[in-house]
XYZ file of C-alpha atoms in Angstrom:
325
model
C 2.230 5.127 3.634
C -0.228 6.285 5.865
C -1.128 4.371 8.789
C -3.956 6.623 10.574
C -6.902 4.228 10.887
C -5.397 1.193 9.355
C -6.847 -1.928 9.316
C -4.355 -4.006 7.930
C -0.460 -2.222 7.382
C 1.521 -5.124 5.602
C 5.813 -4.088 5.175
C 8.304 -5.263 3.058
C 6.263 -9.127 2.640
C 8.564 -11.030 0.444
C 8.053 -15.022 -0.379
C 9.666 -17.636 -2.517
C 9.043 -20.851 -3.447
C 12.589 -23.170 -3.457
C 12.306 -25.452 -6.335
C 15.512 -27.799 -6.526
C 17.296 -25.373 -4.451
C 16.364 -22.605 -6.227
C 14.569 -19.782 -4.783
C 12.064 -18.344 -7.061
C 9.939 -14.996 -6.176
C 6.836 -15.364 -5.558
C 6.019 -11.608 -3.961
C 8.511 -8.986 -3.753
C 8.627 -6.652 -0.940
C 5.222 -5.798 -1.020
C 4.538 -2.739 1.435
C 0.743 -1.347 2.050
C -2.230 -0.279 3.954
C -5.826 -1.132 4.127
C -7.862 1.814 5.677
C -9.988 0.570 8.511
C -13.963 -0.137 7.064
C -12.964 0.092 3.402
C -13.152 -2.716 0.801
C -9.838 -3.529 -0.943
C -9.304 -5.091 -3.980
C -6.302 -6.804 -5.175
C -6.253 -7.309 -9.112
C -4.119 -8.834 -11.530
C -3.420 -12.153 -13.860
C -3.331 -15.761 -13.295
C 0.597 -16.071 -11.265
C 0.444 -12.108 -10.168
C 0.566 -13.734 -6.591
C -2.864 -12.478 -5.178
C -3.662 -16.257 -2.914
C -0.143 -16.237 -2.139
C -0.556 -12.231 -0.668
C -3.414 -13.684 1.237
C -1.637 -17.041 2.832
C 1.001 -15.098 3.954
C -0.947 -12.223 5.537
C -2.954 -15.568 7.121
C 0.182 -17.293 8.147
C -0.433 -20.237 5.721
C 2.603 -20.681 3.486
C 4.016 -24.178 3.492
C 6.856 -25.610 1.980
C 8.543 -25.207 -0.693
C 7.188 -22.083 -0.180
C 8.590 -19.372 2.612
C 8.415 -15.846 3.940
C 11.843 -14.581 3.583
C 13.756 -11.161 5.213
C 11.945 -9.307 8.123
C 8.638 -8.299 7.407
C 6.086 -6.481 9.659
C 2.311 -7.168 9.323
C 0.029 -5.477 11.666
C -3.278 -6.355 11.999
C -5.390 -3.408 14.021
C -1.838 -2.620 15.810
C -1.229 -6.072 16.636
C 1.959 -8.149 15.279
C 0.428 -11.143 13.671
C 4.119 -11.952 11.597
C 5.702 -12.086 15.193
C 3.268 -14.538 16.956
C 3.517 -17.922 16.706
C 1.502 -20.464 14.555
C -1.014 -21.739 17.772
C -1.147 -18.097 19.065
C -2.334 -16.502 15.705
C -4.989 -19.513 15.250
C -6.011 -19.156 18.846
C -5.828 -15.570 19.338
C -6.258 -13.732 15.761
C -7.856 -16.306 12.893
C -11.566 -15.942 12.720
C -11.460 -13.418 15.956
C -9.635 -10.552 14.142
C -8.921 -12.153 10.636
C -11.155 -14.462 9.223
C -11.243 -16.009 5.626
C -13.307 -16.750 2.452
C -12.064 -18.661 0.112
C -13.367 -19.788 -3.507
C -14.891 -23.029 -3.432
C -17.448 -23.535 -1.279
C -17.619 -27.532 -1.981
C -14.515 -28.007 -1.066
C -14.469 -26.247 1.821
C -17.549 -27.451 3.444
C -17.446 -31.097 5.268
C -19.682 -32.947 3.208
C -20.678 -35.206 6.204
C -21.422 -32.384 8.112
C -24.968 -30.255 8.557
C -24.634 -26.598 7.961
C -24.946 -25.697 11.610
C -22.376 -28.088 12.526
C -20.014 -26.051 10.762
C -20.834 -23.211 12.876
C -20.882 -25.386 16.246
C -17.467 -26.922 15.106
C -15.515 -23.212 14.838
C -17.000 -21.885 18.022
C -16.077 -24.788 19.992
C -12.581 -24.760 18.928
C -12.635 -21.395 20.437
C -13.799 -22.332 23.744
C -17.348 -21.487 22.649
C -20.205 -23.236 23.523
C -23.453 -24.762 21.208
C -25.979 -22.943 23.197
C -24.490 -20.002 22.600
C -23.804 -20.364 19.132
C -26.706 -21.033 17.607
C -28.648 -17.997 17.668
C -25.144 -16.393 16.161
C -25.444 -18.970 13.366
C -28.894 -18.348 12.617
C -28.772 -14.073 12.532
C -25.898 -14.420 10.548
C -27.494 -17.080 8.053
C -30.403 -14.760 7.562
C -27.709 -11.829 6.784
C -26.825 -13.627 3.659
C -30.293 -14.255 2.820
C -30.659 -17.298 3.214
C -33.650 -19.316 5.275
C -32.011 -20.086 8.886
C -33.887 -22.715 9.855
C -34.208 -24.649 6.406
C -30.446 -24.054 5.641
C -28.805 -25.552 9.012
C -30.492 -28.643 8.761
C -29.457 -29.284 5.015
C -25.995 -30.528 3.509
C -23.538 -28.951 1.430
C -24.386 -30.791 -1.157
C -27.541 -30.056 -1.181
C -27.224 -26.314 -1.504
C -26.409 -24.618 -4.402
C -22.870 -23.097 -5.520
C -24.548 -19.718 -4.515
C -25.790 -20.410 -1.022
C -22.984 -22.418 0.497
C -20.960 -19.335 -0.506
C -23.672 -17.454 1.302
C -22.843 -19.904 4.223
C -19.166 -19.596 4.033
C -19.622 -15.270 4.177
C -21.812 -15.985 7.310
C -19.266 -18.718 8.967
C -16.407 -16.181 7.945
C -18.392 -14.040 10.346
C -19.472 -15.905 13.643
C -16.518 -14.658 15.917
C -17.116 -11.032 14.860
C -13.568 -10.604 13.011
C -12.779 -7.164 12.358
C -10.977 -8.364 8.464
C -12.640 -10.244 6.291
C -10.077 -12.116 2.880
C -11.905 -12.913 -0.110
C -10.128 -14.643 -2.338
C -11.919 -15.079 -5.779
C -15.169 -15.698 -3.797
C -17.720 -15.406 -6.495
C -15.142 -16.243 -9.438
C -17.070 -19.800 -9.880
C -20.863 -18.317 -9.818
C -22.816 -17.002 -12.696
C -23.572 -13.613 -12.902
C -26.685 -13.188 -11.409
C -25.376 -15.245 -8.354
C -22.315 -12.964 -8.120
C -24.001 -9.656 -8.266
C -26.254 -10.834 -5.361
C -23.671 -11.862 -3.361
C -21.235 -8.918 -3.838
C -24.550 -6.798 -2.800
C -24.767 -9.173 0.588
C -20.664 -7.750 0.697
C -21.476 -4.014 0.521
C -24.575 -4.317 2.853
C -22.379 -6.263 5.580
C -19.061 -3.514 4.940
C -22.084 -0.582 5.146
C -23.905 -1.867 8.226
C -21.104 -4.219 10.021
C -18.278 -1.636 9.527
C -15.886 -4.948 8.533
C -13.632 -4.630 6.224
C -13.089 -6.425 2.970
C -9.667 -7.620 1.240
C -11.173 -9.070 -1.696
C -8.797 -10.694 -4.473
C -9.924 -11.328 -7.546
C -8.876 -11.433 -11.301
C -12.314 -9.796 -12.785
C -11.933 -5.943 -13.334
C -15.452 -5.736 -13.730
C -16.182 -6.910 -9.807
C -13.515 -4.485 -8.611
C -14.969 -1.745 -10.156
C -18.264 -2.710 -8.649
C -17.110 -3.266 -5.417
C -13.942 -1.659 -3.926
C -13.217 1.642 -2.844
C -9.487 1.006 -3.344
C -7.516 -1.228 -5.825
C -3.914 -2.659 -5.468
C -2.512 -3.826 -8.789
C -0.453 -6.993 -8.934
C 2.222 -8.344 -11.838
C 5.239 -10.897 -11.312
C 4.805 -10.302 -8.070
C 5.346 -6.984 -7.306
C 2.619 -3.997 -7.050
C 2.233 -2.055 -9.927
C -0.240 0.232 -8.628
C -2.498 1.640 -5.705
C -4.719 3.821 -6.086
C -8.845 5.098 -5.502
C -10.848 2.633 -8.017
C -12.927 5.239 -9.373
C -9.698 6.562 -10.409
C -7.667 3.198 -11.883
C -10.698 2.581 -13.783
C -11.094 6.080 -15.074
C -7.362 6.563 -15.677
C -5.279 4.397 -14.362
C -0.976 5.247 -14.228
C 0.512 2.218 -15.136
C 0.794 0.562 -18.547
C -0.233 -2.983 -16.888
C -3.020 -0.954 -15.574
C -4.011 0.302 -19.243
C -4.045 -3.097 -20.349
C -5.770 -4.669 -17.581
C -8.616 -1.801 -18.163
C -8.702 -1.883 -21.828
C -9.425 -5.617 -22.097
C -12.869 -5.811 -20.087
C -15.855 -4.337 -22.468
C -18.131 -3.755 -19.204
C -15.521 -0.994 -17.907
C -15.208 0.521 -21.645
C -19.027 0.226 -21.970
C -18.615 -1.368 -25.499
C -16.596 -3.846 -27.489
C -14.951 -0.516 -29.657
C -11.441 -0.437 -28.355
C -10.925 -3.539 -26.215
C -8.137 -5.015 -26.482
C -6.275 -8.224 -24.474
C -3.385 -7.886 -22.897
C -0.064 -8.276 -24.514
C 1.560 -11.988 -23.815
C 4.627 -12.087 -22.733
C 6.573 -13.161 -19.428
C 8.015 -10.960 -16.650
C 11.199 -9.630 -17.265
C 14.271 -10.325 -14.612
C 15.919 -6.968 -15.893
C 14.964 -3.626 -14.902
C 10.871 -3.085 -14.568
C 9.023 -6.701 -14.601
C 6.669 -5.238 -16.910
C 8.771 -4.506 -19.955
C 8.573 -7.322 -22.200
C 4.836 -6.254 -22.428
C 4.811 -2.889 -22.370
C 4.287 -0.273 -25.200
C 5.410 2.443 -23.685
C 9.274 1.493 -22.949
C 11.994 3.865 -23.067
C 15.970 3.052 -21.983
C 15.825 3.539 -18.214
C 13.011 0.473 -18.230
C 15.383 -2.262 -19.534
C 18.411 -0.823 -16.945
C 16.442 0.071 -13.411
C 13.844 -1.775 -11.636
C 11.829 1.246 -10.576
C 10.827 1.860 -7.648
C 6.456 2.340 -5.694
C 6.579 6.328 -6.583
C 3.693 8.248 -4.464
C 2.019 10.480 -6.836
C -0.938 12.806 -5.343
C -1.783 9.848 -2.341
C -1.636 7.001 -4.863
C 1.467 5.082 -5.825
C 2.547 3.566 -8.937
C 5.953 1.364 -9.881
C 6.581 3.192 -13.014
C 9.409 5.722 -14.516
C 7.363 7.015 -16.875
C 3.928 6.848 -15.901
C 3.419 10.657 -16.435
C 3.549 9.896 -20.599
C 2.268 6.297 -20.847
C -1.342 7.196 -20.983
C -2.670 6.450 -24.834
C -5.435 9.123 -25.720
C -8.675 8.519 -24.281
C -7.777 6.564 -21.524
C-alpha cells in the first residue's frame, strides 16, 4: 500500500487474547494506511475487533490480551510499536495521537470542573495553567459550546451531547496531528449525533487533523468518511473510497452490511439483516454466511487482493455482486 502522505501506516498488527492457555485471534495481520487529513472509518459487527484495532495502535492492550509477531506502526514516520510504554505517553499520546472514546460519563472525573480536565492533561505534559486556559477556552467554543459557562460546570451537569463536545475539544489541547474515535456518538440521539459529526468535518476541513473514526453505524460512515476499512472475525474484508463501498461495495460482508441499513438504500424495499452465523476457522472467515460460496472458499483463506487502488479479501468478488447493488 501506498505510503506517500500517510498519516498513520499500520503492518502486519496481529493480537490474541490467551484464555486458559489458549490463544484466540483477536486481529489478524491487519496491514493499512490512513492518508494524511482524511477521515477513516472502520466498520463492522459487534466482535469484528474495531476497539481492539484502536488499543493496539494506542499501545493499550493488557492482559490476557497481547500483540503478537513483529508488527510496524508508524505514526507520521515515527515508530510508535518500537518505543516504550513512558516514551509513547510522554512523547506521542495526546501530542501526535490523541483519543475519543464513547462514553463521556465515564470518562470525565466527576469531582472534577471541566477546565480542570484541561489543566490536569497539560500539566502532565510539563504545561502550565496560565498557558492553558486560553487553549481550553478556543477549543471549547470550537465545539460550540459556551467557554466560560461550560468550564465552571460538572460533568454531570452537562448533557450526554456536550461532555462529548468537551471530550472532542480535550482530545485536542496538545494539537495532535490523529485524532481515534471510537463509537463517539454511538450513545446520542440523532439530532445530537448529526451536530457533532458536523463539529468533526468542520475541525478535519479547517484543522487539517485527521480522523480514525470506528463505529458500527453504516449510516455515520457514509456521512462522514472519505475512506472505509471493513472489519469481520478479525481480519479486513475490505478498503476502499466510501462513496464507492456504499454504492457498490466488493465483498459479500460488504453487501450485507449495506443492504441492512434503510438510510443507505433510501427505503425499507430490499433491506435485509445480515445472515447469522459465526466465523469460520477454514478457508475465508466469511463463509458460513456467505451466499455467494464456491469450492476454493471452504479450502483457502484468501488473501487482501488490490483491485483498481482498493483492496478486498475475496476470491470471487468479481461475481458476488446481486443485481442492483
Amino acid at each position: 500500500m501506498s505510503e506517500i502522505n500517510t498519516a498513520l501506516s499500520v503492518e502486519d498488527l496481529s493480537v490474541v487474547y490467551r484464555t486458559q492457555g489458549v490463544d484466540i485471534a483477536a486481529l489478524k495481520d491487519i496491514t493499512f494506511n490512513v492518508n494524511d487529513g482524511e477521515i477513516f472509518g472502520i466498520i463492522g459487527e459487534s466482535g469484528s475487533g474495531k476497539s481492539t484495532l484502536a488499543k493496539a495502535i494506542l499501545r493499550n492492550i493488557k492482559p490476557p490480551g497481547f500483540i503478537t509477531g513483529e508488527p510496524r506502526i508508524f505514526c507520521y514516520g515515527r515508530n510508535i510499536i518500537s518505543m516504550s510504554q513512558r516514551e509513547f505517553r510522554e512523547k506521542i499520546l495526546w501530542q501526535l495521537i490523541s483519543y475519543v472514546p464513547q462514553s463521556s460519563l465515564n470518562s470525565l472525573n466527576g469531582t472534577m470542573r471541566i477546565i480542570d480536565h484541561f489543566y490536569d492533561t497539560a500539566t502532565s505534559h510539563g504545561i502550565s495553567k496560565e498557558k492553558i486556559r486560553e487553549k481550553a477556552l478556543e477549543l471549547l467554543k470550537m465545539v460550540r459550546l459556551e467557554p466560560e459557562k461550560v468550564a465552571v460546570m460538572y460533568p454531570h451537569q452537562l448533557s450526554g451531547g456536550m461532555r462529548q463536545r468537551v471530550l472532542i475539544a480535550l482530545s485536542l489541547l496538545l494539537n495532535p496531528k490523529l485524532v481515534i474515535m471510537d463509537e463517539a456518538v454511538s450513545a446520542l440521539d440523532v439530532a445530537t449525533q448529526k451536530h457533532i459529526l458536523d463539529i468533526i468535518k468542520d475541525l478535519n476541513k479547517s484543522m487539517g487533523i485527521t480522523v480514525i473514526f470506528i463505529t458500527h453505524d453504516i449510516a455515520i460512515a457514509a456521512y462522514l468518511t472519505h475512506t472505509i476499512m471493513v472489519l469481520y472475525a478479525g481480519e479486513i474484508m475490505e478498503i476502499g473510497k466510501t462513496e464507492r463501498i456504499i454504492k457498490s461495495p466488493y465483498h459479500p460482508y460488504s453487501v450485507s452490511l449495506m443492504s441492512s441499513v434503510p438510510s443507505i438504500r433510501g427505503s425499507l424495499e430490499g433491506v435485509r439483516v445480515v445472515k447469522e452465523g459465526y466465523p469460520s476457522r477454514v478457508g475465508c472467515p466469511f463463509n458460513t454466511r456467505c451466499e455467494y460460496t464456491s469450492d476454493i472458499c471452504f479450502k483457502n483463506h484468501p488473501e487482501l487482493y488490490e483491485i483498481n487502488s482498493d483492496y478486498v479479501r475475496c476470491f470471487n468478488y468479481a461475481t458476488n455482486k446481486p443485481k442492483g447493488s
